[in-house]
XYZ file of C-alpha atoms in Angstrom:
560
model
C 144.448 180.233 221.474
C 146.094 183.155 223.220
C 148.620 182.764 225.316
C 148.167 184.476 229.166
C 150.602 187.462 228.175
C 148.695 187.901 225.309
C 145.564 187.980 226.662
C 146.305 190.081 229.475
C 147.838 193.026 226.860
C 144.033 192.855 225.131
C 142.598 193.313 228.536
C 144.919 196.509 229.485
C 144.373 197.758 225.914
C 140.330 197.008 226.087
C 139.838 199.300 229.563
C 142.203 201.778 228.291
C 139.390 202.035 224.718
C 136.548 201.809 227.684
C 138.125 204.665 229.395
C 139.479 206.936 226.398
C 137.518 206.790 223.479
C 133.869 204.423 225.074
C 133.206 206.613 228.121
C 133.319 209.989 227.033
C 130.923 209.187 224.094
C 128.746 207.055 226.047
C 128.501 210.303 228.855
C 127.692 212.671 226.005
C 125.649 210.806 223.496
C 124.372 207.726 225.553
C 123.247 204.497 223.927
C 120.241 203.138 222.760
C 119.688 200.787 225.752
C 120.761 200.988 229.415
C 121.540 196.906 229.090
C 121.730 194.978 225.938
C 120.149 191.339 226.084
C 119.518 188.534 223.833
C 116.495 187.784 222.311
C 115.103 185.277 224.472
C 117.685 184.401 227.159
C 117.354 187.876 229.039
C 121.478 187.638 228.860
C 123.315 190.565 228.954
C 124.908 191.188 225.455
C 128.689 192.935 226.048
C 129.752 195.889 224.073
C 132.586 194.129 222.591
C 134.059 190.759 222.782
C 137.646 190.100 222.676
C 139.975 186.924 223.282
C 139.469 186.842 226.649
C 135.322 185.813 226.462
C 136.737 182.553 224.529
C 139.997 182.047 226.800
C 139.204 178.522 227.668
C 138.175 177.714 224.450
C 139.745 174.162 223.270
C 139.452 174.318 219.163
C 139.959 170.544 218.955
C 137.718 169.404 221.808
C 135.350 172.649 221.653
C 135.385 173.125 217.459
C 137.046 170.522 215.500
C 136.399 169.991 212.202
C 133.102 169.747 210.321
C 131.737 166.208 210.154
C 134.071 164.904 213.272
C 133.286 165.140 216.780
C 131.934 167.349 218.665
C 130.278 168.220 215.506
C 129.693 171.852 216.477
C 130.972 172.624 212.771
C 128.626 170.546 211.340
C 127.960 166.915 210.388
C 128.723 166.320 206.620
C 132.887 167.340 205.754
C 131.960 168.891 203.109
C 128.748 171.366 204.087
C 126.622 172.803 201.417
C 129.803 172.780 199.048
C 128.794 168.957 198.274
C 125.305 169.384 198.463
C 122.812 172.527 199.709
C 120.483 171.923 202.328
C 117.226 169.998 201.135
C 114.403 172.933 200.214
C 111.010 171.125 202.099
C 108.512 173.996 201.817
C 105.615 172.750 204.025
C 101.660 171.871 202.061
C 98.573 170.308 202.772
C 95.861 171.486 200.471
C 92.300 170.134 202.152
C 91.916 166.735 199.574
C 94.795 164.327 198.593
C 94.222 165.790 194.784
C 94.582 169.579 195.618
C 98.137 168.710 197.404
C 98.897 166.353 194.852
C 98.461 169.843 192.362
C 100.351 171.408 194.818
C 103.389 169.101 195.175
C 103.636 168.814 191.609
C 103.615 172.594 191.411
C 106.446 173.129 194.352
C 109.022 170.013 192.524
C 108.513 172.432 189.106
C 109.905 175.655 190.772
C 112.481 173.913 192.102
C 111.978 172.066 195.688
C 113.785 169.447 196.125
C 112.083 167.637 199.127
C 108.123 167.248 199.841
C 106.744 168.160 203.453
C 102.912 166.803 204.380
C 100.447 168.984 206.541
C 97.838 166.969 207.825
C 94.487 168.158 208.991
C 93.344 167.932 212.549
C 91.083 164.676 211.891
C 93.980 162.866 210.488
C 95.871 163.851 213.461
C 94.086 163.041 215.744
C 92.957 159.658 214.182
C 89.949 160.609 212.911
C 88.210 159.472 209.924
C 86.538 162.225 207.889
C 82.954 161.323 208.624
C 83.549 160.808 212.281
C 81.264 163.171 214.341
C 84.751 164.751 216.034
C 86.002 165.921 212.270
C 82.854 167.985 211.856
C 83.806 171.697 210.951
C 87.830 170.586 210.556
C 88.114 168.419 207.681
C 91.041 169.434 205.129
C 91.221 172.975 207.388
C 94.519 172.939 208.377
C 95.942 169.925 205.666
C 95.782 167.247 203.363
C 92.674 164.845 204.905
C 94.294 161.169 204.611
C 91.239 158.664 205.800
C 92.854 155.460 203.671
C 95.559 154.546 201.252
C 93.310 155.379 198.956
C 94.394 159.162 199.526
C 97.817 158.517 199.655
C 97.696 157.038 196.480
C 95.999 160.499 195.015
C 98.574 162.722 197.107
C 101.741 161.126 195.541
C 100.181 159.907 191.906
C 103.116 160.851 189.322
C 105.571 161.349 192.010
C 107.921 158.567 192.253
C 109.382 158.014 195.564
C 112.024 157.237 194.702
C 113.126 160.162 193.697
C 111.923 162.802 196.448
C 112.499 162.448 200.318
C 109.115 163.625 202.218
C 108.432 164.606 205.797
C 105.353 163.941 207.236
C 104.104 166.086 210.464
C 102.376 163.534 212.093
C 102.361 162.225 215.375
C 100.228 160.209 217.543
C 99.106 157.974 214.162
C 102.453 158.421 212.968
C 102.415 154.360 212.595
C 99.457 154.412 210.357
C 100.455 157.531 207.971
C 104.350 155.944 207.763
C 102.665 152.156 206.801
C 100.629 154.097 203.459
C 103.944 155.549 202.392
C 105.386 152.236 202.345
C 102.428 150.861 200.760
C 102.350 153.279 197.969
C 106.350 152.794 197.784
C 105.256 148.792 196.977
C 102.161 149.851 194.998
C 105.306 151.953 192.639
C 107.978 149.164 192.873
C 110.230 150.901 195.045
C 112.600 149.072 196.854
C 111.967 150.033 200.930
C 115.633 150.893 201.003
C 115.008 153.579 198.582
C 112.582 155.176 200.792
C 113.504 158.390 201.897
C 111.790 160.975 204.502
C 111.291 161.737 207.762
C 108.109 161.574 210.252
C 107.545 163.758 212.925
C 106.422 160.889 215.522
C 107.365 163.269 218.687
C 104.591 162.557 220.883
C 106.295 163.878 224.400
C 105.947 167.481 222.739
C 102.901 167.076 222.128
C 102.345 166.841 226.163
C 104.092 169.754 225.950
C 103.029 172.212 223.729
C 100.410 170.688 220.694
C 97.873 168.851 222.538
C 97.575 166.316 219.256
C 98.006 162.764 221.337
C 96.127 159.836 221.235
C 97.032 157.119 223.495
C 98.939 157.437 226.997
C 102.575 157.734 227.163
C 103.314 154.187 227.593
C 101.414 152.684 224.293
C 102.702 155.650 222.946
C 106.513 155.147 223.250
C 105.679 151.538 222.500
C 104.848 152.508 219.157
C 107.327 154.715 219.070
C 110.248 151.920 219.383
C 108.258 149.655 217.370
C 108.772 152.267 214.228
C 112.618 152.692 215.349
C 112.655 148.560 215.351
C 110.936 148.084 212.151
C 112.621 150.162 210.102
C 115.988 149.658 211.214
C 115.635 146.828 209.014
C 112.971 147.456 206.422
C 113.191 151.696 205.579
C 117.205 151.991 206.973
C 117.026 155.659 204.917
C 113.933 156.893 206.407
C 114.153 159.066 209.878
C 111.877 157.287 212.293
C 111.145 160.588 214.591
C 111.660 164.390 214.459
C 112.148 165.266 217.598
C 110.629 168.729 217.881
C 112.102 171.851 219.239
C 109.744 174.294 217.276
C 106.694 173.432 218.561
C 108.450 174.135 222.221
C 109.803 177.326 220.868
C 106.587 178.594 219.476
C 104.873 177.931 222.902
C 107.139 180.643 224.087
C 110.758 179.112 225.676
C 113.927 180.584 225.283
C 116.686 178.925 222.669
C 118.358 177.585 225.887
C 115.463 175.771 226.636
C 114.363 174.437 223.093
C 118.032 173.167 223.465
C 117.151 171.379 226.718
C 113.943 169.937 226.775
C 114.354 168.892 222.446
C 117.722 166.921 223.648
C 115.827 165.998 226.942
C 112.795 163.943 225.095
C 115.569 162.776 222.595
C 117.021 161.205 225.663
C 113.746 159.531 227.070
C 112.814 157.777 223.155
C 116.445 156.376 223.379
C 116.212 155.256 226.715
C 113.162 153.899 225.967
C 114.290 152.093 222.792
C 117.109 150.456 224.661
C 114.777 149.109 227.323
C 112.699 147.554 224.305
C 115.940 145.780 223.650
C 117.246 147.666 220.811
C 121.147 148.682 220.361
C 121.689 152.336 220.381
C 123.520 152.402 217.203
C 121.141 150.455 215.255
C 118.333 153.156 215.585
C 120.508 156.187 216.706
C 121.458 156.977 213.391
C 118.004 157.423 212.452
C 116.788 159.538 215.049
C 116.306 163.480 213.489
C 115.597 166.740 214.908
C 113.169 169.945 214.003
C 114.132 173.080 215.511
C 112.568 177.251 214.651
C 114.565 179.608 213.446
C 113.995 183.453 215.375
C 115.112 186.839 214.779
C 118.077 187.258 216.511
C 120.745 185.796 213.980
C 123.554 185.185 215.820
C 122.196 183.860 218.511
C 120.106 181.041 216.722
C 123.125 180.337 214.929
C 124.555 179.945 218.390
C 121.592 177.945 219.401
C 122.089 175.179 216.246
C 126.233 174.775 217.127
C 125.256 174.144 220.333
C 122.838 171.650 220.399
C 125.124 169.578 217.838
C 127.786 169.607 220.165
C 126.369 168.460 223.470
C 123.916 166.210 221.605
C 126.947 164.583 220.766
C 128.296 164.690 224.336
C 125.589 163.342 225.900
C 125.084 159.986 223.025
C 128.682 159.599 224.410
C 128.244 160.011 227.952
C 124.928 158.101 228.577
C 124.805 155.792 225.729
C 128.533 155.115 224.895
C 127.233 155.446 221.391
C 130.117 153.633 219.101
C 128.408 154.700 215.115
C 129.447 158.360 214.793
C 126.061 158.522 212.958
C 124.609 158.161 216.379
C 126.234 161.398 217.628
C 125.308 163.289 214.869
C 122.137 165.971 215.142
C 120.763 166.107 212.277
C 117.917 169.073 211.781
C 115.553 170.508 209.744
C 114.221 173.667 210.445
C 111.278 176.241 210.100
C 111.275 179.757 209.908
C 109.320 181.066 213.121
C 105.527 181.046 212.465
C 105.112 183.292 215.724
C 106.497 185.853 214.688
C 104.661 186.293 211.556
C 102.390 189.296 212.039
C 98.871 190.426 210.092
C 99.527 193.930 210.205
C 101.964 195.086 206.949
C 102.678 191.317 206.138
C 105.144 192.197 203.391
C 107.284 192.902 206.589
C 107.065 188.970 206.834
C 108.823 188.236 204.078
C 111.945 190.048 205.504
C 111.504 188.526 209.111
C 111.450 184.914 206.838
C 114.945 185.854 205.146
C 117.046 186.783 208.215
C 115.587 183.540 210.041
C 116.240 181.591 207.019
C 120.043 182.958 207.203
C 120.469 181.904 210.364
C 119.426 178.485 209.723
C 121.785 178.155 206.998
C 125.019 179.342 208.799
C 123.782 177.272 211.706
C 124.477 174.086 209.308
C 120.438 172.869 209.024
C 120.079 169.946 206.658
C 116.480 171.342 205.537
C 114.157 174.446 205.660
C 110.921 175.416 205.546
C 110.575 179.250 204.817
C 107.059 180.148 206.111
C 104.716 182.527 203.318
C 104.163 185.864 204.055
C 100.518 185.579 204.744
C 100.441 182.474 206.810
C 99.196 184.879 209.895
C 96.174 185.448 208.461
C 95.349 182.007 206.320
C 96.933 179.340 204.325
C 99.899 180.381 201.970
C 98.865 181.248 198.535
C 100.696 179.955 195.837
C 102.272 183.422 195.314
C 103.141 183.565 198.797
C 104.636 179.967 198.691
C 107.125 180.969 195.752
C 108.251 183.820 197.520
C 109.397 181.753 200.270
C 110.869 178.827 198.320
C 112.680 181.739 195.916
C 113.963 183.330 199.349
C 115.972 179.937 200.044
C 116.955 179.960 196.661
C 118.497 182.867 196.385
C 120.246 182.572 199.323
C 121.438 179.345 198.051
C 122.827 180.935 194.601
C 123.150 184.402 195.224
C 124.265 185.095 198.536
C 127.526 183.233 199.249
C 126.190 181.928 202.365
C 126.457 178.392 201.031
C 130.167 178.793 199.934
C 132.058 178.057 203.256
C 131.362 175.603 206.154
C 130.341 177.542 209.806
C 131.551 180.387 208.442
C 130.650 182.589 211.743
C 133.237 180.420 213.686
C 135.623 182.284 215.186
C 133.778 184.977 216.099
C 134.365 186.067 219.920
C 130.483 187.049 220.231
C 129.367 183.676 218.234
C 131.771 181.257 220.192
C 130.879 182.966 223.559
C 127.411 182.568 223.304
C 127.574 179.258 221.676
C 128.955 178.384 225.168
C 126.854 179.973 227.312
C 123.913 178.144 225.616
C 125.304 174.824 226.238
C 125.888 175.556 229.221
C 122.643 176.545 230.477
C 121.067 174.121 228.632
C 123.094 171.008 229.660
C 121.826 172.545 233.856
C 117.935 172.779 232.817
C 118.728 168.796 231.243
C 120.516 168.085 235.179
C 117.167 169.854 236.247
C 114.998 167.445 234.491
C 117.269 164.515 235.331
C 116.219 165.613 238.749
C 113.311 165.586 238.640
C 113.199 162.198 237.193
C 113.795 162.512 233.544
C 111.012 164.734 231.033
C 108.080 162.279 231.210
C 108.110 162.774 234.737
C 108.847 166.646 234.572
C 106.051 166.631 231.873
C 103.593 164.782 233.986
C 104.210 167.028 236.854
C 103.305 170.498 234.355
C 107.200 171.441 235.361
C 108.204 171.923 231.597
C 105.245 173.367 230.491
C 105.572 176.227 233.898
C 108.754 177.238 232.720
C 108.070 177.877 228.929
C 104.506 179.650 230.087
C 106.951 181.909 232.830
C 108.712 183.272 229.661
C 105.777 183.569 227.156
C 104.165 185.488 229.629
C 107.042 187.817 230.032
C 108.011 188.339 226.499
C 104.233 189.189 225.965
C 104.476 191.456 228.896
C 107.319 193.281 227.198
C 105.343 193.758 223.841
C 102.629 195.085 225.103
C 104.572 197.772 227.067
C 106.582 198.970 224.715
C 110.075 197.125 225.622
C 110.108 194.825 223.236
C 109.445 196.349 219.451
C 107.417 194.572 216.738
C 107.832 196.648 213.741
C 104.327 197.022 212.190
C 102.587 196.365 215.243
C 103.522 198.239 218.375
C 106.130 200.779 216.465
C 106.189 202.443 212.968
C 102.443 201.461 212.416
C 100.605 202.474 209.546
C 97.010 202.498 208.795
C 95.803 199.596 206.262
C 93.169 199.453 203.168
C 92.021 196.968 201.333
C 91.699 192.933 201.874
C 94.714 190.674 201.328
C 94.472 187.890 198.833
C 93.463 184.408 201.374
C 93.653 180.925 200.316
C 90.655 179.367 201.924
C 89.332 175.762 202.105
C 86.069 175.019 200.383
C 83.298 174.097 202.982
C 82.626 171.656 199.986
C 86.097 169.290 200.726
C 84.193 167.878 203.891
C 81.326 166.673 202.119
C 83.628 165.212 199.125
C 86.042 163.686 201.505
C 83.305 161.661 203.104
C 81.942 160.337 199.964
C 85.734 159.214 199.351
C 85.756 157.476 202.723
C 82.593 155.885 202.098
C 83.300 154.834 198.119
C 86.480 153.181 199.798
C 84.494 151.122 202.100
C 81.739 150.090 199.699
C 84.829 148.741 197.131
C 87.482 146.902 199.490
C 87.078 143.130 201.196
C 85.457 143.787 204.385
C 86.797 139.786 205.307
C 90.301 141.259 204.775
C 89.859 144.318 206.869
C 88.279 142.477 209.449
C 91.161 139.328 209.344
C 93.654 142.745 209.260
C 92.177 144.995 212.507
C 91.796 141.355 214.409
C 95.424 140.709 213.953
C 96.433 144.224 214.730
C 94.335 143.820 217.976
C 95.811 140.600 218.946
C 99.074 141.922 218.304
C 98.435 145.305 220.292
C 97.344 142.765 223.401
C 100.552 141.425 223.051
C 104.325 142.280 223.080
C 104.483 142.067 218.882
C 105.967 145.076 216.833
C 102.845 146.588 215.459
C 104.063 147.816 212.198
C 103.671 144.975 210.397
C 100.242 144.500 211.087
C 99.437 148.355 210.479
C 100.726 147.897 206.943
C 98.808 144.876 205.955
C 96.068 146.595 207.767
C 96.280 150.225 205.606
C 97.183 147.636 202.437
C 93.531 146.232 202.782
C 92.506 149.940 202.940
C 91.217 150.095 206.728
C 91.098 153.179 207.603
C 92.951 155.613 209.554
C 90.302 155.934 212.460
C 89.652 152.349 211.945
C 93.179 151.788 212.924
C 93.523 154.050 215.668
C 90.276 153.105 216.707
C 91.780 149.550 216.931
C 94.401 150.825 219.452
C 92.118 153.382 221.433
C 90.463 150.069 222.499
C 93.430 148.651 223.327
C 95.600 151.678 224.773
C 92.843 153.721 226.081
C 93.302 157.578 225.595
C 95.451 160.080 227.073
C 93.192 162.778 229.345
C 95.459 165.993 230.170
C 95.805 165.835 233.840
C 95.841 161.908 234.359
C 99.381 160.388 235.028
C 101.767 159.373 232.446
């Protein structure tokens, strides 16, 4: 970098611009702002940066090269120039055969990667005609009650062709056992299986509210789906270990950083005291992060999670497999920021997040419709978004050139400053006896609710704009176009459920959920028995149900 001569020439030559040329504008024109901040930090955001903001910068230990340690360039050596990130626009369209229409529909204009939305039933381990799925059946997804749905959802979609991520949590086991069934069912080798599932149940203490079963069961399961497919699905990421959902509760990108890496840290402690090597599951592990507004500093955000993600596999883990050290991510435009009021807007908010993924180095997106403030994406909506990745694949250069925003005094800085603070809120937590502990105790969830109460403070008042909605309003006519789920898909969906039990060997379900029980009473990895289970086509309540005996349930409140 620059030498100390060097550097202290740029800062004579910097106050010398302050006090000629900065100074007498600023006294007779002003600025905009009294103080400059980022988006969500609060930080103060210089009027230039120069040399000396990245003076201690180390390129080799700080930068290196992309796909070699620290990884803050990236993962892969080659970037998008050997292949562009994997297009997973997000669907779940009430029954298994309306998302089946839909998937095919999405692979024809050009996605290259499938990405499930379940409803609320399904994730919560409902069946479709259990009294808790009244009024919520195929609402906010695809309803999956057996294999028997699966089946539907992915008929004339091989899988061995298309990689598909599944948002599912707390019956992660059970949804992740009918995609290997149906990969049997279609002759596909398990090592062929490619995809991801969510399976992130500490942020769902956090910030969703979608568990099951208490923490302990939970992360049981948890390193029972690391275990089992280390060795039968190696290609298939076992957990998505969610910032967005964290983000969209209302932290900063500091602490997305902190508490995503922290419960990263607690599922691989936790696999390692089931007795698993780090680097047979590590390289596995995945991560799901939001894009925001503020470009450069999510761009920040992305290089600097990589980098002490990598740090920290080293430090803790002595992780040997680079694969191990490598955050991998896919990411998702910011549904929170989406706003009813002039949604065309939307469309522009999804392109600049969708940038910022992209030069951040994400390995997939999900651009969010237009409309999805106000109802489910139409399909006119949904093109727009997948053509907005698109084109910035093809048409914007963005692709071309690996981290192309390193370098930059501003981008370097504050890629710092974000490791930084988010490596002291990870010390916090350590303090306070790791995030299960700092979860149990509401500490996480305090600090994300101290800044989503602020930022909302700011909106209302005027200091923070919202184009559309607290500035440059304009009055609205007419109704927008709303997908909306027929009241008739709950009815339907528990005739499916109930032709599936009428059809299938109740001996073999029974045999199946017996084992499974057994096996839950014991110290057995699970998976097995949850595929034969969904294989006999027990049901996804029946299954859960099977461990809610077992396990018990999670109330909010009650100790982890």
């Amino acid at each position: 970098m620059f030498d100390p001569e060097e550097l202290d020439k740029i800062r004579e030559a910097k106050a010398e611009w302050e006090r000629e040329d900065v100074q007498p504008t600023v006294d007779r024109f002003g600025e905009r702002e009294e103080r400059f901040t980022t988006d969500t930090e609060g930080q103060e955001v210089k009027r230039l940066y120069t040399p000396e903001d990245v003076a201690d910068l180390d390129y080799g230990e700080d930068l290196g090269f992309p796909g070699r340690e620290p990884y803050t360039r990236g993962v892969y050596s080659t970037g998008y120039r050997g292949r562009l990130w994997t297009m997973r626009q997000y669907a779940g369209m009430g029954t298994a055969s309306e998302t089946n229409e839909r998937f095919h529909y999405l692979l024809d204009e050009g996605q290259t990667g499938l990405s499930m939305a379940f409803d609320l039933p399904t994730q919560m381990g409902y069946d479709s005609d259990n009294a808790m799925a009244a009024g919520e059946v195929g609402k906010t997804g695809v309803a999956i009650d057996s294999l028997a749905d699966m089946e539907t959802v992915f008929e004339g979609i091989p899988l061995d062709e298309v990689s598909t991520s599944m948002t599912i949590n707390a019956p992660a086991a059970v949804l992740l056992a009918m995609y290997i069934a149906v990969g049997d069912q279609q002759g596909v080798d398990r090592e062929e299986l490619r995809g991801t599932i969510q399976n992130d149940v500490l942020k769902e203490y956090i910030a969703r509210n979608t568990f099951i079963y208490p923490p302990d069961p939970s992360m049981r399961l948890i390193t029972d789906i690391f275990e089992f497919c280390a060795a039968e699905v190696p290609n298939f990421n076992t957990i998505s270990i969610s910032g967005y959902h964290i983000r969209e509760a209302g932290s900063t990108a500091a602490q997305e950083i902190a508490f995503t890496l922290g419960d990263g840290l607690e599922y691989v402690e936790a696999a390692i005291e089931a007795g698993l090597d780090v680097d047979d599951f590590a390289p596995q592990l995945s991560f799901f992060f939001a894009s925001y507004n503020n470009i450069l500093e999510e761009v920040a955000k992305f290089r600097a999670a990589r980098r002490l993600w990598a740090k920290l596999m080293d430090e803790r883990f002595d992780a040997e497999d680079p694969k191990s050290k490598q955050l991998k991510f896919h990411t998702q435009t910011a549904g929170s920021t989406l706003t009813a009021q002039q949604i065309e807007n939307n469309v522009v908010r999804v392109a600049y997040q969708a940038l910022a993924a992209v030069l951040g180095g994400t390995q997939s997106l999900h651009t969010n419709g237009k409309d999805e403030a106000i109802g489910l994406p139409t399909e006119e909506s949904v093109r727009t978004a997948l053509r907005t990745q698109q084109i910035l694949a093809h048409e914007s250069g963005a692709a071309d050139t690996i981290d192309p925003l390193a370098g930059s005094y501003y981008v370097e800085s504050l890629t710092d400053e974000l490791e930084q603070e988010a490596r002291e809120l990870i010390e916090e937590v350590d303090e306070r006896g790791g995030m299960a502990r700092a979860i149990e105790n509401q500490w996480v969830q305090r600090q994300i609710q101290d800044v989503a109460f602020e930022r909302q403070r700011e909106q209302e008042e005027g200091e923070r704009i919202i184009v559309g909605v607290n500035e440059f309003e304009v009055e609205e006519e007419g109704e927008q176009d709303i997908e909306e789920v027929d009241e008739a898909v709950e009815a339907a969906q528990q005739d499916n459920v109930a032709e599936v039990r009428e059809e299938r060997d109740d001996a073999a379900v029974e045999e199946a959920l017996a084992a499974l029980r057994d096996a839950a009473e014991g110290e057995e990895n699970l998976m097995p028995y949850i595929v034969d289970a969904v294989k006999v086509y027990a049901t996804t309540g029946e299954v859960c149900d099977v461990l809610r005996d077992v396990f018990g349930e999670y109330q909010p409140g009650s100790s982890m």
